[in-house]
Coordinates of N, CA, C and O in Angstrom, one line a residue:
X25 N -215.7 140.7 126.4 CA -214.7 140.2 125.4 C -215.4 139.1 124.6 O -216.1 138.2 125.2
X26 N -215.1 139.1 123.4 CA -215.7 137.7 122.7 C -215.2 136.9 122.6 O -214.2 137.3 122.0
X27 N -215.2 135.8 122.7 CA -215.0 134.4 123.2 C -213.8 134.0 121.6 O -213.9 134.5 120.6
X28 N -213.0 133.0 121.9 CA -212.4 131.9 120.7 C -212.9 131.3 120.0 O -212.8 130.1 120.5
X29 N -213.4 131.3 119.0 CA -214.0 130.1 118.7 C -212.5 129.3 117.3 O -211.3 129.4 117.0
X30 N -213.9 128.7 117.0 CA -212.6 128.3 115.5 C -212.3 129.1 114.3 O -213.1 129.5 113.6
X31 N -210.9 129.4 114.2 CA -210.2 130.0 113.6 C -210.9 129.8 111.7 O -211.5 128.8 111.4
X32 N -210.7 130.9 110.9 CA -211.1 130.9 109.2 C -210.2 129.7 108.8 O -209.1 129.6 109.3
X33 N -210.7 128.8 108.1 CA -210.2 127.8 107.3 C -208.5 128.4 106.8 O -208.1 129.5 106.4
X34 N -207.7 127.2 107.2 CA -206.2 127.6 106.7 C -205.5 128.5 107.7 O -204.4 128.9 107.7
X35 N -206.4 128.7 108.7 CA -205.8 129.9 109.7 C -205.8 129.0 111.1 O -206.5 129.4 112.1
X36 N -205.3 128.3 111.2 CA -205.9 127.7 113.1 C -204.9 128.5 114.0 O -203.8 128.7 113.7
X37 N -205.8 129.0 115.2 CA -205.7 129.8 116.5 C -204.5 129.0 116.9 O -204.6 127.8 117.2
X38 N -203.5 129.7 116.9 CA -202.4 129.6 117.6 C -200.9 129.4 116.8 O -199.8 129.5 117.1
X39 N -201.5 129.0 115.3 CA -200.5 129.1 114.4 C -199.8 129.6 114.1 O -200.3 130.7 113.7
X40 N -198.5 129.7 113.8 CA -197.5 130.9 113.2 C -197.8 131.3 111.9 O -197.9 130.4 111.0
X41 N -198.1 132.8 111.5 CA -198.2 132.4 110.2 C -196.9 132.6 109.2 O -195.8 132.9 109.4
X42 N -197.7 132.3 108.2 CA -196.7 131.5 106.7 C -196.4 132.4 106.4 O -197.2 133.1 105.8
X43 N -194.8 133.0 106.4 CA -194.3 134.4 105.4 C -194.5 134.2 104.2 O -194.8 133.1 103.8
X44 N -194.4 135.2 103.5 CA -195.0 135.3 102.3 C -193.3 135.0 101.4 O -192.3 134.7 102.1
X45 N -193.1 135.1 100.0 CA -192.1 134.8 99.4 C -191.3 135.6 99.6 O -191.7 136.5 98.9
X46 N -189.7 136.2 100.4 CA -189.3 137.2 100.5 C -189.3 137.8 101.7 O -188.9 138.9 102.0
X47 N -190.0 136.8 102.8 CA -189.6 136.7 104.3 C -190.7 137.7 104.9 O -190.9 138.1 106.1
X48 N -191.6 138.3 103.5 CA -192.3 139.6 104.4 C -193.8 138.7 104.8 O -194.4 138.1 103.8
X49 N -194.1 138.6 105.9 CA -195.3 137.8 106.8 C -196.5 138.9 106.8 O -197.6 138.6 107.3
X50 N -196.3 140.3 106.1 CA -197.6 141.8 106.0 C -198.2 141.4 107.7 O -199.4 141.6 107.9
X51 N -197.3 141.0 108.7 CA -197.4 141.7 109.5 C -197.1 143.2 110.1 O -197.5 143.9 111.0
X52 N -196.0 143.4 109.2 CA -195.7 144.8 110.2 C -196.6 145.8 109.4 O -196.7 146.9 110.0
X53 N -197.1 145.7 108.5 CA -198.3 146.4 107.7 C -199.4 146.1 108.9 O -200.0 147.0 109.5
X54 N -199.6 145.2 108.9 CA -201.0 145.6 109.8 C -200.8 145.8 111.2 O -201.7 146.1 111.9
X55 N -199.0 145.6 111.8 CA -199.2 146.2 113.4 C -199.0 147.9 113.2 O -199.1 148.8 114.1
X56 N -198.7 148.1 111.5 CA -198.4 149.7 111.8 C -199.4 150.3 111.3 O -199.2 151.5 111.2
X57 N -200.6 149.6 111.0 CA -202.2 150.4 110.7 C -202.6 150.5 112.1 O -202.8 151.5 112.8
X58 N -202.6 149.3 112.5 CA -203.1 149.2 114.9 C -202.6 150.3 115.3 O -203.3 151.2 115.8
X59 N -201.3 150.4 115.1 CA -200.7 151.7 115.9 C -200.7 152.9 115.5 O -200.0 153.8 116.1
X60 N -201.7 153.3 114.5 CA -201.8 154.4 113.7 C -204.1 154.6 114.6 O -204.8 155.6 114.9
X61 N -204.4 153.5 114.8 CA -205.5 153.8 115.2 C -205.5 153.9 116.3 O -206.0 155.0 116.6
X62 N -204.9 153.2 117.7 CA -204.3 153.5 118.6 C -204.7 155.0 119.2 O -205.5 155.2 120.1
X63 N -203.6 155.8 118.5 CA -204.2 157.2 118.7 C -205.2 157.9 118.6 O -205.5 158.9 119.4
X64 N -205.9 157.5 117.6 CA -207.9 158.0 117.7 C -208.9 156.5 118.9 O -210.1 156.5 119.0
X65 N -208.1 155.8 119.5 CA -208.9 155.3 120.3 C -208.6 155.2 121.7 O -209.3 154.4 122.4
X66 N -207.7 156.0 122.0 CA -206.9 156.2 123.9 C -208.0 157.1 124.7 O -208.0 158.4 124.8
X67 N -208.8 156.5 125.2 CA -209.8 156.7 125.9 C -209.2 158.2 127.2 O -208.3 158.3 128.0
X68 N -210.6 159.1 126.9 CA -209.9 160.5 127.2 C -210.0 160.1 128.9 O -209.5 160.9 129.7
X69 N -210.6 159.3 129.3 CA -210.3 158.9 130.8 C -209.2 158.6 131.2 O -208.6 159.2 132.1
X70 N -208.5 157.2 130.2 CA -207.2 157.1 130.9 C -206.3 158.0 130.1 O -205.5 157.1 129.7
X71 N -206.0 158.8 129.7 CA -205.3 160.1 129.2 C -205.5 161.1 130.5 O -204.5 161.3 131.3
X72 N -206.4 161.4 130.7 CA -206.6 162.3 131.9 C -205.8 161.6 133.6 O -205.1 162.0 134.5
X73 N -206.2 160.8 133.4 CA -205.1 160.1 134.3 C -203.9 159.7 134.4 O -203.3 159.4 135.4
X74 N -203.4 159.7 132.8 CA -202.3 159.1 132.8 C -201.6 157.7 132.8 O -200.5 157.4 133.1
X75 N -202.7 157.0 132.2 CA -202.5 155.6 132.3 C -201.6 155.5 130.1 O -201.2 156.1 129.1
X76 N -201.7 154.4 130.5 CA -200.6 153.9 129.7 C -200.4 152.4 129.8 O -200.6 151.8 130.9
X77 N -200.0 151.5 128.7 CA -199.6 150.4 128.8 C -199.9 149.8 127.3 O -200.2 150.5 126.4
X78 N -199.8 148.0 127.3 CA -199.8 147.2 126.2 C -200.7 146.5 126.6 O -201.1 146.6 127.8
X79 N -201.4 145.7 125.6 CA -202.2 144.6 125.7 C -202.5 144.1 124.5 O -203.1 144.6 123.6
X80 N -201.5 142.7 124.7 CA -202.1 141.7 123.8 C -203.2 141.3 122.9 O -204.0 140.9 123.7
X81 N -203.6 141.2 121.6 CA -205.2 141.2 121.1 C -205.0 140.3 120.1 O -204.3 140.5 119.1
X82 N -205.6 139.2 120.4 CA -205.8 137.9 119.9 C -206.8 138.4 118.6 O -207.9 139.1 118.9
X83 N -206.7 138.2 117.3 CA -207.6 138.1 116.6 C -207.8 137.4 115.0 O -206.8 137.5 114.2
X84 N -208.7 136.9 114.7 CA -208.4 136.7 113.1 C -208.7 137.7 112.0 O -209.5 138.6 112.0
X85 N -208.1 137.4 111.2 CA -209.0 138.0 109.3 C -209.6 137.3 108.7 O -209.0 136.2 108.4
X86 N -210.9 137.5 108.1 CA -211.1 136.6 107.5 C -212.2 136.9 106.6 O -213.2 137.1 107.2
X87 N -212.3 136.8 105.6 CA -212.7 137.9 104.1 C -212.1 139.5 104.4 O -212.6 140.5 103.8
X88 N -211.3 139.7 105.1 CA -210.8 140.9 104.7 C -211.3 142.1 105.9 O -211.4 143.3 105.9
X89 N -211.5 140.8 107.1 CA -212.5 142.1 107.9 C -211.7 141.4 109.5 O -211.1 140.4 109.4
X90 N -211.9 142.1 110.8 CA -211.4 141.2 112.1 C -212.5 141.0 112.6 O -213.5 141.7 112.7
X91 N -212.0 139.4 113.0 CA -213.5 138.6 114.0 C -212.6 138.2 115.1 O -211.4 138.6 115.2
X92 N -213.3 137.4 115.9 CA -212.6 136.6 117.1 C -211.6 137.6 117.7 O -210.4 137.5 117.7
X93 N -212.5 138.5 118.3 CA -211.1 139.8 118.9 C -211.4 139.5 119.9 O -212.5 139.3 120.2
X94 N -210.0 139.5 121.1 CA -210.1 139.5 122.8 C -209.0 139.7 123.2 O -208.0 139.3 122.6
X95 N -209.0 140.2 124.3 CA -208.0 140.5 124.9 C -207.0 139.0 125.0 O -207.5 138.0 125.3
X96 N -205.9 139.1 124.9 CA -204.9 137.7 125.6 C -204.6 138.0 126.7 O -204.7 137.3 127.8
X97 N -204.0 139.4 126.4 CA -202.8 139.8 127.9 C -203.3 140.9 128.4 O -203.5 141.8 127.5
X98 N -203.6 141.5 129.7 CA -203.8 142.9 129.5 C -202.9 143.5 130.2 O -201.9 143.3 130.8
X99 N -203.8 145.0 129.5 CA -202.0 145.8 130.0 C -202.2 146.4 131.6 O -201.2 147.0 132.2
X100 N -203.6 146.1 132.2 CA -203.2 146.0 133.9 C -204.3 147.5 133.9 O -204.4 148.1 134.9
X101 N -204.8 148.1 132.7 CA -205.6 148.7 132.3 C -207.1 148.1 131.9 O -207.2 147.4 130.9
X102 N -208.1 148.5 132.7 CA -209.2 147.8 131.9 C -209.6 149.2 131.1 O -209.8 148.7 130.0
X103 N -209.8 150.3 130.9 CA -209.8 151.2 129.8 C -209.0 150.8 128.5 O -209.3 150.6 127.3
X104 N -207.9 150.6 129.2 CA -206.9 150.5 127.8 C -207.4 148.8 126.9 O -207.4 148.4 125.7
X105 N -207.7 148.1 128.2 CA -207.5 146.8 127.0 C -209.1 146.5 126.3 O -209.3 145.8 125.4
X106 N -210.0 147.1 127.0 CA -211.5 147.3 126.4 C -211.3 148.3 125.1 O -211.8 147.9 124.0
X107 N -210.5 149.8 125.3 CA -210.5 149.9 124.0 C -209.3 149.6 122.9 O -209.2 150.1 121.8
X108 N -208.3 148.6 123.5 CA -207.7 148.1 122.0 C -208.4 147.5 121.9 O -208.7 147.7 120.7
X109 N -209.6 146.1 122.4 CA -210.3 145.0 121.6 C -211.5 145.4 120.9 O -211.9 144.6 120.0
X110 N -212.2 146.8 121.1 CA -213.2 147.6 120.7 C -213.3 148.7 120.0 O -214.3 149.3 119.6
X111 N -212.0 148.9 119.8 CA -211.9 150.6 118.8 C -210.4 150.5 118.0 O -210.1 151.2 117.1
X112 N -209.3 149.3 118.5 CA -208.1 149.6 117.6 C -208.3 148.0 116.9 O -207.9 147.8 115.7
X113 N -208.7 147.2 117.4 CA -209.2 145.6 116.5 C -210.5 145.3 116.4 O -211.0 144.2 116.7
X114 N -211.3 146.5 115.9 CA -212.9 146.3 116.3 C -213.3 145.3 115.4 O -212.8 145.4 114.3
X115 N -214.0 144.6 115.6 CA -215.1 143.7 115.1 C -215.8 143.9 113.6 O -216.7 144.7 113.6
X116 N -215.4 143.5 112.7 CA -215.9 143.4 111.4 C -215.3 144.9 110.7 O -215.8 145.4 109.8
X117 N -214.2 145.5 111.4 CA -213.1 146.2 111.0 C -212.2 145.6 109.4 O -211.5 144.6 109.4
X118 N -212.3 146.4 108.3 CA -211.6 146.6 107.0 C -209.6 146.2 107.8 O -209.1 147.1 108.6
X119 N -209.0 144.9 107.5 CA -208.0 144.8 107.4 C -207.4 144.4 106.4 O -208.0 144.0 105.4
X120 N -205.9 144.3 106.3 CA -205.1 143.9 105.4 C -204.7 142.3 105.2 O -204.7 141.5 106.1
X121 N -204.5 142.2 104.2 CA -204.0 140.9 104.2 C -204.8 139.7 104.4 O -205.9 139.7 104.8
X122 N -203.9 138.3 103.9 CA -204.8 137.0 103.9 C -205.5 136.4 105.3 O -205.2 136.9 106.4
X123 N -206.2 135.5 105.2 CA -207.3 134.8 106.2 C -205.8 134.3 107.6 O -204.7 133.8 107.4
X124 N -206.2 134.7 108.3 CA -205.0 134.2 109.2 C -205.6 134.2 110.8 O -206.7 134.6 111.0
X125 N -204.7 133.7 112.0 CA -205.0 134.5 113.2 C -203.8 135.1 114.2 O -202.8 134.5 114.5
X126 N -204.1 136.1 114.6 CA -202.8 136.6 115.1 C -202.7 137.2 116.5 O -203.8 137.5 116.9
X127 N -201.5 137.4 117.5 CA -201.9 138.3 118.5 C -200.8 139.4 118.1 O -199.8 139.2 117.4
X128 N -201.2 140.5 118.9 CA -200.3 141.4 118.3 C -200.4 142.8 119.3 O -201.6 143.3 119.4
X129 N -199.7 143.2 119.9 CA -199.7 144.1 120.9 C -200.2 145.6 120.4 O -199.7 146.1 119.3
X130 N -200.9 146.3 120.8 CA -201.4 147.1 121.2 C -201.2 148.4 122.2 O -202.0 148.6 123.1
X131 N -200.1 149.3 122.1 CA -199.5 150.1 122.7 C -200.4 151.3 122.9 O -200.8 152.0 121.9
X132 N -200.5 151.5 124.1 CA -201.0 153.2 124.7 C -200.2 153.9 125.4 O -200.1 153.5 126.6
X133 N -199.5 154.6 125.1 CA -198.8 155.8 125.6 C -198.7 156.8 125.1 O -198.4 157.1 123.9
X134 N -199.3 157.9 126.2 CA -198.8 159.4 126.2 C -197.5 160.3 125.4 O -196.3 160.3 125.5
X135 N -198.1 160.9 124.8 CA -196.8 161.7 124.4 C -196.7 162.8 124.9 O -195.7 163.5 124.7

């Protein structure tokens, strides 16, 4: 996992961020891109087993890409929370929206 360091200017780690004019914060824009990758990154091991769960993923934006990704919380899965920090918030990953830092859950489950 990679480490915390200091958060993009205007963004400090642990901050709430600033809704935008109109109450919308373009988070649920980017938890519903996560959860759309989610599905191309559910590792065919824990599928085959049957695993399942959430995990927390600490990360920032910043020029428009994710850095500072790590697990916060895990979901009690080390498959699952290795690949939400590595395949659904990967590292220098194309995201939406302004310089910020966020945590934001990460759901794996079976359909």
């Amino acid at each position: 996992m990679a480490a915390i360091g200091p958060a993009p200017s205007g963004a400090p780690i642990g901050a709430a961020p600033t809704p935008a004019p109109g109450g919308d914060d373009g988070l649920g824009a980017l938890q519903s891109l996560l959860a759309s990758r989610t599905r191309g990154c559910y590792p065919p091991a824990a599928a085959r087993l049957g695993l399942h769960g959430t995990a927390k993923v600490r990360f920032c934006v910043a020029s428009g890409v994710a850095t500072q990704v790590s697990v916060e919380s895990g979901s009690g899965e080390s498959l699952l929370d290795r690949a939400a920090a590595e395949c659904v918030v990967r590292p220098g990953a194309p995201l939406p929206g302004g310089d910020r830092c966020a945590v934001l859950p990460v759901e794996f489950k079976l359909r």
